[in-house]
mmCIF file of C-alpha atoms and ligand atoms in Angstrom:
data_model
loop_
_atom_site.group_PDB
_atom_site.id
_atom_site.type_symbol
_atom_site.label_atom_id
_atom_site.label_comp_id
_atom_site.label_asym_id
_atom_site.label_seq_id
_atom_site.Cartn_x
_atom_site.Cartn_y
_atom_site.Cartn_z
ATOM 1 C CA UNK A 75 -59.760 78.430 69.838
ATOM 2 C CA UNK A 76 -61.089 74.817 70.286
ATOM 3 C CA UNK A 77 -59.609 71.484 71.002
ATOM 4 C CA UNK A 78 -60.399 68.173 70.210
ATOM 5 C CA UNK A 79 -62.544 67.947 73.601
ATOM 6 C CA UNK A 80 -63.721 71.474 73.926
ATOM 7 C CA UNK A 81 -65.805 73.697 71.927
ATOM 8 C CA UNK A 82 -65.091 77.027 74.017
ATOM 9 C CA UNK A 83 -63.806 80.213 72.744
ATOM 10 C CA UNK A 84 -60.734 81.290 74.166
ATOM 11 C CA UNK A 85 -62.165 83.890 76.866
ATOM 12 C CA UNK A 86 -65.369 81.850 77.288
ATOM 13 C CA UNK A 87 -63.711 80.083 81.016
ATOM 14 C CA UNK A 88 -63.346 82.591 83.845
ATOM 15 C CA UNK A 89 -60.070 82.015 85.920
ATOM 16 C CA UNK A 90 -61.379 79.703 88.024
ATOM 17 C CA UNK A 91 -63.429 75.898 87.203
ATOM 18 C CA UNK A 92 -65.425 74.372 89.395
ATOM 19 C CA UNK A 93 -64.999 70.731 88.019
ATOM 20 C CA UNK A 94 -67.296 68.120 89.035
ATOM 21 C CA UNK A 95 -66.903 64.104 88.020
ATOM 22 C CA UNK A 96 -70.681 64.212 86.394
ATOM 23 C CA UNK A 97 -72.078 66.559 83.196
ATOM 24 C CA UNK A 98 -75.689 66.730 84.791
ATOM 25 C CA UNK A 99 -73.850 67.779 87.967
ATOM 26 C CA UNK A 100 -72.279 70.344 85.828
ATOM 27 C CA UNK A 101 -75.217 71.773 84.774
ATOM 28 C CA UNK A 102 -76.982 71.660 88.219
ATOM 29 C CA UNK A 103 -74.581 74.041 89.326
ATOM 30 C CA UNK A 104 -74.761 76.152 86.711
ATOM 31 C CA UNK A 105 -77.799 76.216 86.553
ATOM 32 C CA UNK A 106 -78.595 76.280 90.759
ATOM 33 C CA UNK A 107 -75.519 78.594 91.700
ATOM 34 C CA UNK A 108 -74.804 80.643 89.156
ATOM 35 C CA UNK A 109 -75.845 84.256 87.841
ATOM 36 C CA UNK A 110 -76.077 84.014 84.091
ATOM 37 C CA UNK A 111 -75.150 80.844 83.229
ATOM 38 C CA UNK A 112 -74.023 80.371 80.000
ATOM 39 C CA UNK A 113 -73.134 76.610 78.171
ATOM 40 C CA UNK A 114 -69.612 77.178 76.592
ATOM 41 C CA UNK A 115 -69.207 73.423 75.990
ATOM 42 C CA UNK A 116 -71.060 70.157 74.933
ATOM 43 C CA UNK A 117 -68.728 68.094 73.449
ATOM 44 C CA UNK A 118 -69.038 64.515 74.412
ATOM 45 C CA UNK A 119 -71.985 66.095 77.169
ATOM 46 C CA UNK A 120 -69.161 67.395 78.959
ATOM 47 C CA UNK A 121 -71.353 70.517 80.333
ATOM 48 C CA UNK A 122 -69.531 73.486 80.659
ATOM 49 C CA UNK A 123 -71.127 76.855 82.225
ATOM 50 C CA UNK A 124 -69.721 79.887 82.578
ATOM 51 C CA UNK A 125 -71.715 82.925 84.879
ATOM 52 C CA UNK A 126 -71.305 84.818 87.585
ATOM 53 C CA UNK A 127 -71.194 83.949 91.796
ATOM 54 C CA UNK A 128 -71.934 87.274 94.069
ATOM 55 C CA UNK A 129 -71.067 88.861 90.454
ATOM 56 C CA UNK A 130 -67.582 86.964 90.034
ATOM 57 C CA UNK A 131 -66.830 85.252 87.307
ATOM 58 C CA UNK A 132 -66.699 81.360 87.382
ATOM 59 C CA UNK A 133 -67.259 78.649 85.273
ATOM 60 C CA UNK A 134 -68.394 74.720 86.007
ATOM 61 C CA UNK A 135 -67.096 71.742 83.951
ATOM 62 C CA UNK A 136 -67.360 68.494 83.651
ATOM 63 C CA UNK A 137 -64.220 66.142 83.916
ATOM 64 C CA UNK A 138 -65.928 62.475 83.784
ATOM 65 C CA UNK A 139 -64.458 59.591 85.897
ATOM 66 C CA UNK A 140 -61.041 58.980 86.205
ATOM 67 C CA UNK A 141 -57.813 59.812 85.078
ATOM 68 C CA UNK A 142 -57.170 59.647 81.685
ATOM 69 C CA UNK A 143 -60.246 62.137 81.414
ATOM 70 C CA UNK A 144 -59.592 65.115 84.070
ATOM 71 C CA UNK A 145 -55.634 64.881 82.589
ATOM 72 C CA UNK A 146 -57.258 65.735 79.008
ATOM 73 C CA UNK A 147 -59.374 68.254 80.346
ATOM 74 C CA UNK A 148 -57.996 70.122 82.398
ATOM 75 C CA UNK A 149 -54.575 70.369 80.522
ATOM 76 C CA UNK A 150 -56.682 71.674 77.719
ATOM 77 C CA UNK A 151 -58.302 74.803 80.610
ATOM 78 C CA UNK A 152 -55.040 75.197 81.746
ATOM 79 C CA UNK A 153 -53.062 75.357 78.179
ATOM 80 C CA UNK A 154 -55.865 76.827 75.864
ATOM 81 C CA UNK A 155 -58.472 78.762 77.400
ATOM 82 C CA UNK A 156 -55.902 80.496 80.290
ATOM 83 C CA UNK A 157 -57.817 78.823 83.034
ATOM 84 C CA UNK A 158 -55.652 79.371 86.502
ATOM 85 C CA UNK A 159 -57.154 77.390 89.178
ATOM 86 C CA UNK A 160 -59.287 74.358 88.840
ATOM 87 C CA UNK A 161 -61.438 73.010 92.352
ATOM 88 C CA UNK A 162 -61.953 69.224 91.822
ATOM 89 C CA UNK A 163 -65.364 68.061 93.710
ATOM 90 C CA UNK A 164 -66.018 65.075 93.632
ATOM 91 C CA UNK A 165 -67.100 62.252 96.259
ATOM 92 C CA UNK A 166 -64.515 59.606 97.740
ATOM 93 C CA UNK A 167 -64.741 56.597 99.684
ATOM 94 C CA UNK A 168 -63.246 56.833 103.332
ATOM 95 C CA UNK A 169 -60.787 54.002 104.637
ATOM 96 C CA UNK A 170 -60.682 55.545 108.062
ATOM 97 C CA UNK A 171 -63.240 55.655 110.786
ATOM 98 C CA UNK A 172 -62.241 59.740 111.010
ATOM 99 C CA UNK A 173 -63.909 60.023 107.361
ATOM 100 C CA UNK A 174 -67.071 59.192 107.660
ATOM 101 C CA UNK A 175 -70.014 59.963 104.822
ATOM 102 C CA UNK A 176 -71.262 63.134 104.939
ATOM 103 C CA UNK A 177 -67.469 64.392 105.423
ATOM 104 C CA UNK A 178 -66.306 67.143 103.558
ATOM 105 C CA UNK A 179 -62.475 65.997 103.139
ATOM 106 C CA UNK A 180 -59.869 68.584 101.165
ATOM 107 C CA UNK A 181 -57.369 66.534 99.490
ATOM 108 C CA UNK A 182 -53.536 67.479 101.166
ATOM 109 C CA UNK A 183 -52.087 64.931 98.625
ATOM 110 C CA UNK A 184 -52.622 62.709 96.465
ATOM 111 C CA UNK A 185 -51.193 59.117 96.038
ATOM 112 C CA UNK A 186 -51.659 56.934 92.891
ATOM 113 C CA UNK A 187 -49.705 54.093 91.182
ATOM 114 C CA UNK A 188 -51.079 55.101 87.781
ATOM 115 C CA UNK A 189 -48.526 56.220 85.377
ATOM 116 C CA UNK A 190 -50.054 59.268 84.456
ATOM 117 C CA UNK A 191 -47.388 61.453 85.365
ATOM 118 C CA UNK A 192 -45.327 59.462 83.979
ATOM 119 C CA UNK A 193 -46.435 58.833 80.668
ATOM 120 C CA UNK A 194 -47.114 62.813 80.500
ATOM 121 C CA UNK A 195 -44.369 64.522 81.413
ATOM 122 C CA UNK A 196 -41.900 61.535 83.008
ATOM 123 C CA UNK A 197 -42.420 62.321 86.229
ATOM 124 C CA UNK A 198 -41.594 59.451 88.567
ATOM 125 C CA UNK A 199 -43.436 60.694 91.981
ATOM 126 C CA UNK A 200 -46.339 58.885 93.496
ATOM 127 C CA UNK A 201 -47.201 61.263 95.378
ATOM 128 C CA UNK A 202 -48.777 64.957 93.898
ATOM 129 C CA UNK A 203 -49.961 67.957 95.927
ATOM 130 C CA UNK A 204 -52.610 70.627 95.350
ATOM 131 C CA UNK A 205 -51.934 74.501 95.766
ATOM 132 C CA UNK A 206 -50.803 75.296 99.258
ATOM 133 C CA UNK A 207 -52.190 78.973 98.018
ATOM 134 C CA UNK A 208 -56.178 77.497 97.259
ATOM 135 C CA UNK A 209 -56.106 74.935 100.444
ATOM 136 C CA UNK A 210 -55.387 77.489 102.293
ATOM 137 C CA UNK A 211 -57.881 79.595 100.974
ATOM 138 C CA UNK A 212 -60.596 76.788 101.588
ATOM 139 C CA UNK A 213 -59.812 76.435 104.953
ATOM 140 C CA UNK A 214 -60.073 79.303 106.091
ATOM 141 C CA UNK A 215 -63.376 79.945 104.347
ATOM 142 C CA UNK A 216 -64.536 76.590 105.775
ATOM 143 C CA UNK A 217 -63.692 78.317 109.222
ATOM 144 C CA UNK A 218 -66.214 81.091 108.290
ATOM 145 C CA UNK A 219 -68.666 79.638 107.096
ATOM 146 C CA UNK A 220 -68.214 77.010 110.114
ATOM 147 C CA UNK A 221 -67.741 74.478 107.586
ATOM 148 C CA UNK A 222 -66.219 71.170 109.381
ATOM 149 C CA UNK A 223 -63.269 70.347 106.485
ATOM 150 C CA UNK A 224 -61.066 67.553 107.491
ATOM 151 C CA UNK A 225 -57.486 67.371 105.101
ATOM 152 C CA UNK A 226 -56.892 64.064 104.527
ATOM 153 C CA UNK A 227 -54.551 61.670 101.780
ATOM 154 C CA UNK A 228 -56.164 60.981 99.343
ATOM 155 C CA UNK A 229 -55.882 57.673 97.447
ATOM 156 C CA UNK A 230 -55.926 58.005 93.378
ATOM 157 C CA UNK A 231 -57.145 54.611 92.271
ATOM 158 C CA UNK A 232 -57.018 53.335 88.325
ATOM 159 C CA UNK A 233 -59.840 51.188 89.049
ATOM 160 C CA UNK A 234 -63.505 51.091 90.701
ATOM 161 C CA UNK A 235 -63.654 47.279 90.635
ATOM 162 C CA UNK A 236 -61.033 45.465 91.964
ATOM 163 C CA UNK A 237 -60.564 41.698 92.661
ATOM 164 C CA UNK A 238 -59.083 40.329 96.402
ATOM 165 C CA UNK A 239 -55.881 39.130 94.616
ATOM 166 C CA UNK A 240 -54.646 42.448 94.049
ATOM 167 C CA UNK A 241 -54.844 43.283 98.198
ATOM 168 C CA UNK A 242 -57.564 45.287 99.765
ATOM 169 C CA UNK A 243 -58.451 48.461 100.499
ATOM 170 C CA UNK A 244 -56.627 47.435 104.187
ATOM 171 C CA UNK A 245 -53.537 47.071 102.646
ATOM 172 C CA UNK A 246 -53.442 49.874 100.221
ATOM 173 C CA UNK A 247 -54.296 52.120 103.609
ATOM 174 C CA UNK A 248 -51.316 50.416 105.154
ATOM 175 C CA UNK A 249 -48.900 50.762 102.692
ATOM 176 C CA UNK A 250 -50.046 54.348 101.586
ATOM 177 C CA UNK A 251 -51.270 55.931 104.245
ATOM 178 C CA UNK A 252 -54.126 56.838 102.386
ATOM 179 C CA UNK A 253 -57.566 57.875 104.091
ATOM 180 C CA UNK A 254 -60.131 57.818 101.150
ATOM 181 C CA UNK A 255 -60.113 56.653 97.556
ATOM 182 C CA UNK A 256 -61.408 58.804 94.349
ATOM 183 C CA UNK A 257 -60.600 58.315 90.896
ATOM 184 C CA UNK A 258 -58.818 61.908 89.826
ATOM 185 C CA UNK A 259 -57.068 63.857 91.981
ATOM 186 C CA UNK A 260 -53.398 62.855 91.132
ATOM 187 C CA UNK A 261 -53.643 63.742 87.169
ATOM 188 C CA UNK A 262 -55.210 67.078 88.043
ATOM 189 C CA UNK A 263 -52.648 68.356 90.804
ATOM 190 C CA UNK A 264 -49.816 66.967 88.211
ATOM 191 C CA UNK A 265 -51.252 68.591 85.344
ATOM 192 C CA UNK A 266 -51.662 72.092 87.469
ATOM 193 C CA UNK A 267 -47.816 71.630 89.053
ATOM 194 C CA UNK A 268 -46.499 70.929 85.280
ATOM 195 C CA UNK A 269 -48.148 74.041 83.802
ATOM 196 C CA UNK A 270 -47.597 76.392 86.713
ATOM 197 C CA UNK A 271 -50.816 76.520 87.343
ATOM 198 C CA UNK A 272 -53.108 76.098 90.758
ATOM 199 C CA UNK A 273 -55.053 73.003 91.776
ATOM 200 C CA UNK A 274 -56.949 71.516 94.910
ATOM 201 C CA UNK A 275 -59.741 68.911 95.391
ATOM 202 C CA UNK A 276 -62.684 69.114 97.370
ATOM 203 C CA UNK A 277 -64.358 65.779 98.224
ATOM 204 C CA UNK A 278 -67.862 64.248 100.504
ATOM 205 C CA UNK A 279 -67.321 60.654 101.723
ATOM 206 C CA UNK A 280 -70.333 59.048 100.264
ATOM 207 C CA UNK A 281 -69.213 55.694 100.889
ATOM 208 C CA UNK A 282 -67.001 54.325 103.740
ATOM 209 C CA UNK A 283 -64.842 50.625 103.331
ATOM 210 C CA UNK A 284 -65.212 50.759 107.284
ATOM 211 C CA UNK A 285 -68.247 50.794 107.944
ATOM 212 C CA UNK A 286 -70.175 49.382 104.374
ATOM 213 C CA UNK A 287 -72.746 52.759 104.649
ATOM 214 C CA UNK A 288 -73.556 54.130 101.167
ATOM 215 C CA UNK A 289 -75.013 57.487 101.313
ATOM 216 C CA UNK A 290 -78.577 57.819 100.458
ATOM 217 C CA UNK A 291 -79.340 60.226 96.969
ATOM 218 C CA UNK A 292 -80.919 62.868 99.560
ATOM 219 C CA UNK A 293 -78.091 62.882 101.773
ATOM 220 C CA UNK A 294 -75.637 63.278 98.867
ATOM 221 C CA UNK A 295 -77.131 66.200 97.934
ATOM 222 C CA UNK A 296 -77.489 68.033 101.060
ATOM 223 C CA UNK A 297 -73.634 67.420 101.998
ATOM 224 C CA UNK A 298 -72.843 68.230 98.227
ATOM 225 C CA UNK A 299 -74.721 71.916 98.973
ATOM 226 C CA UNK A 300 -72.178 72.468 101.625
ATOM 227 C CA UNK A 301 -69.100 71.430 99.478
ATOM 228 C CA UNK A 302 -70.409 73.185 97.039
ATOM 229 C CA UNK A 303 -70.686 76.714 99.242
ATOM 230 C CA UNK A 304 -66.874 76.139 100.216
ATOM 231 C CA UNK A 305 -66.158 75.760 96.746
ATOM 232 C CA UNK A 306 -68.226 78.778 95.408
ATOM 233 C CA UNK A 307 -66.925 81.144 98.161
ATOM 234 C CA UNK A 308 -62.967 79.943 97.616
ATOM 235 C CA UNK A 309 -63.266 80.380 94.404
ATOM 236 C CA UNK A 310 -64.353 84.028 94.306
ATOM 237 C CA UNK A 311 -61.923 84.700 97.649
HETATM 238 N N1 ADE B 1126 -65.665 57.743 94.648
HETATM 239 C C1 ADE B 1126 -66.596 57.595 95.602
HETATM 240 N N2 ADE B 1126 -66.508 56.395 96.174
HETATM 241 C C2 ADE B 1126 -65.476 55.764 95.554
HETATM 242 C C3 ADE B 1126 -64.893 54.508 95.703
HETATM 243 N N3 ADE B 1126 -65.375 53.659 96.587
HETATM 244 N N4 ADE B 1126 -63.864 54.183 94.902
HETATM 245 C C4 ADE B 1126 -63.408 55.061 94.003
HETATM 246 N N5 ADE B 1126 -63.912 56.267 93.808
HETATM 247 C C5 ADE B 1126 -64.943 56.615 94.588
#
C-alpha cells in the first residue's frame, strides 16, 4: 500500500505517531528515542521512523507546517496504514502571560477560521477537539513524571505573517479566547473526529506575543526533551 505522499507498507506504522512539524526533528527522535528505528518513509523528506519505546511499538513522522499538510498526512495514517492515535508536537506562540516559553501546553481545543473542515468533509465548526481518551492519558502521565502541563485553547492560524490590517494577535485573543497560536492542530483533531479515530496535540511556547522573548536553540531543545518524555510515555500508556 502507498499513497501519493507515503511510501510505507501497510503494517510499517505502529498504532500510535508521534508527529512533529520538522523531518530532521523526525529523525532526531527516531533516531534519539527509539529502539530500532527503522525509515518507512522519505517522500518529499517527510521522515518517517518506526521502532520500539521500553519495547512498544511507535512510529515518528513528519507533518510539515500548516494545514493543508498534517490534513494530507495524517488522513493518509489514519485511512491507509490503520494508524489509531496521532500526538501532534509542535511549538506555539503564547498570547497569555500564563503561557510563557518553556511551557509545555496540551491543546483542549482548537480554534481556526480556515476552511479545512469545511472544504473536507463540510463541516461548519470553528472549533475542533482532541481525544478526551489521550488528554487524559497525558495528564495524568505529566502528573507522574511531575511534568508541569498547562491545557490551554489553542489558536489554528492559516498564516505566519500577518499584516496590522487584518487585527492583531490582541484581538484574535479577544474574540477567540485563544491562549497560543500554531499552525495545525484544527485539521488534525478534524481529520481524527471524521475517521473515528484519536487525536491530541502537545505543544512548548517558544515564542510569547506578550512578552517579545524568542526561545534560544538550547532552550528549545531542553523543553522539547520534556515534551517529548510526555509524549513517549502516553503513547505507550
Ligand atoms: N509556532 C510557534 N510560534 C508560532 C507563531 N508565533 N505563530 C504560528 N505558529 C507558531
Amino acid at each position: 500500500m502507498m499513497t501519493p505522499h507515503n511510501g510505507a507498507q501497510m503494517g510499517d506504522f505502529a498504532k500510535t505517531v508521534l508527529m512533529p512539524g520538522d523531518p530532521l526533528r523526525s529523525k532526531f527522535i527516531a533516531e534519539e528515542f527509539l529502539e530500532n528505528p527503522r525509515l518507512v518513509n522519505e517522500v518529499r523528506n517527510i521522515l518517517g521512523y518506526t521502532g520500539t519505546y521500553k519495547g512498544i511499538p511507535v512510529s515518528v513522522m513528519a507533518s510539515g507546517m500548516g494545514m493543508p499538510s498534517i490534513g494530507i498526512y495524517s488522513y493518509e495514517l489514519y485511512q491507509y496504514y490503520g494508524v489509531e492515535n496521532i500526538v501532534r508536537i509542535g511549538s506555539a506562540g503564547s498570547y497569555v502571560e500564563r503561557l510563557n516559553v518553556r511551557d509545555v501546553v496540551l491543546a483542549e481545543s482548537a480554534y481556526s477560521d480556515s476552511t479545512f473542515a469545511l472544504k473536507t468533509s463540510g463541516a461548519t465548526e470553528k472549533t475542533m477537539y482532541p481525544s478526551e481518551e489521550l488528554n487524559a492519558i497525558i495528564m495524568s502521565k505529566a502528573d507522574e513524571l511531575g511534568i508541569n502541563c498547562k491545557k490551554a485553547v489553542v489558536h489554528s492560524s492559516d498564516a505566519f505573517y500577518t499584516t496590522p490590517n487584518v487585527g492583531g494577535w490582541q484581538d484574535i485573543r479577544e474574540q477567540t479566547g485563544t491562549e497560543c497560536v500554531e499552525m495545525e492542530s484544527f485539521a488534525l483533531f478534524h481529520n481524527a473526529n471524521m475517521l473515528n479515530k484519536r487525536a491530541a496535540c502537545i505543544l512548548t511556547i517558544s515564542d510569547s506575543f506578550c512578552t517579545n522573548e524568542v526561545l534560544s536553540a538550547e532552550d528549545r531543545q531542553n523543553s522539547f526533551r520534556e515534551m517529548m518524555r510526555l509524549a513517549l510515555e502516553s503513547a505507550i500508556a
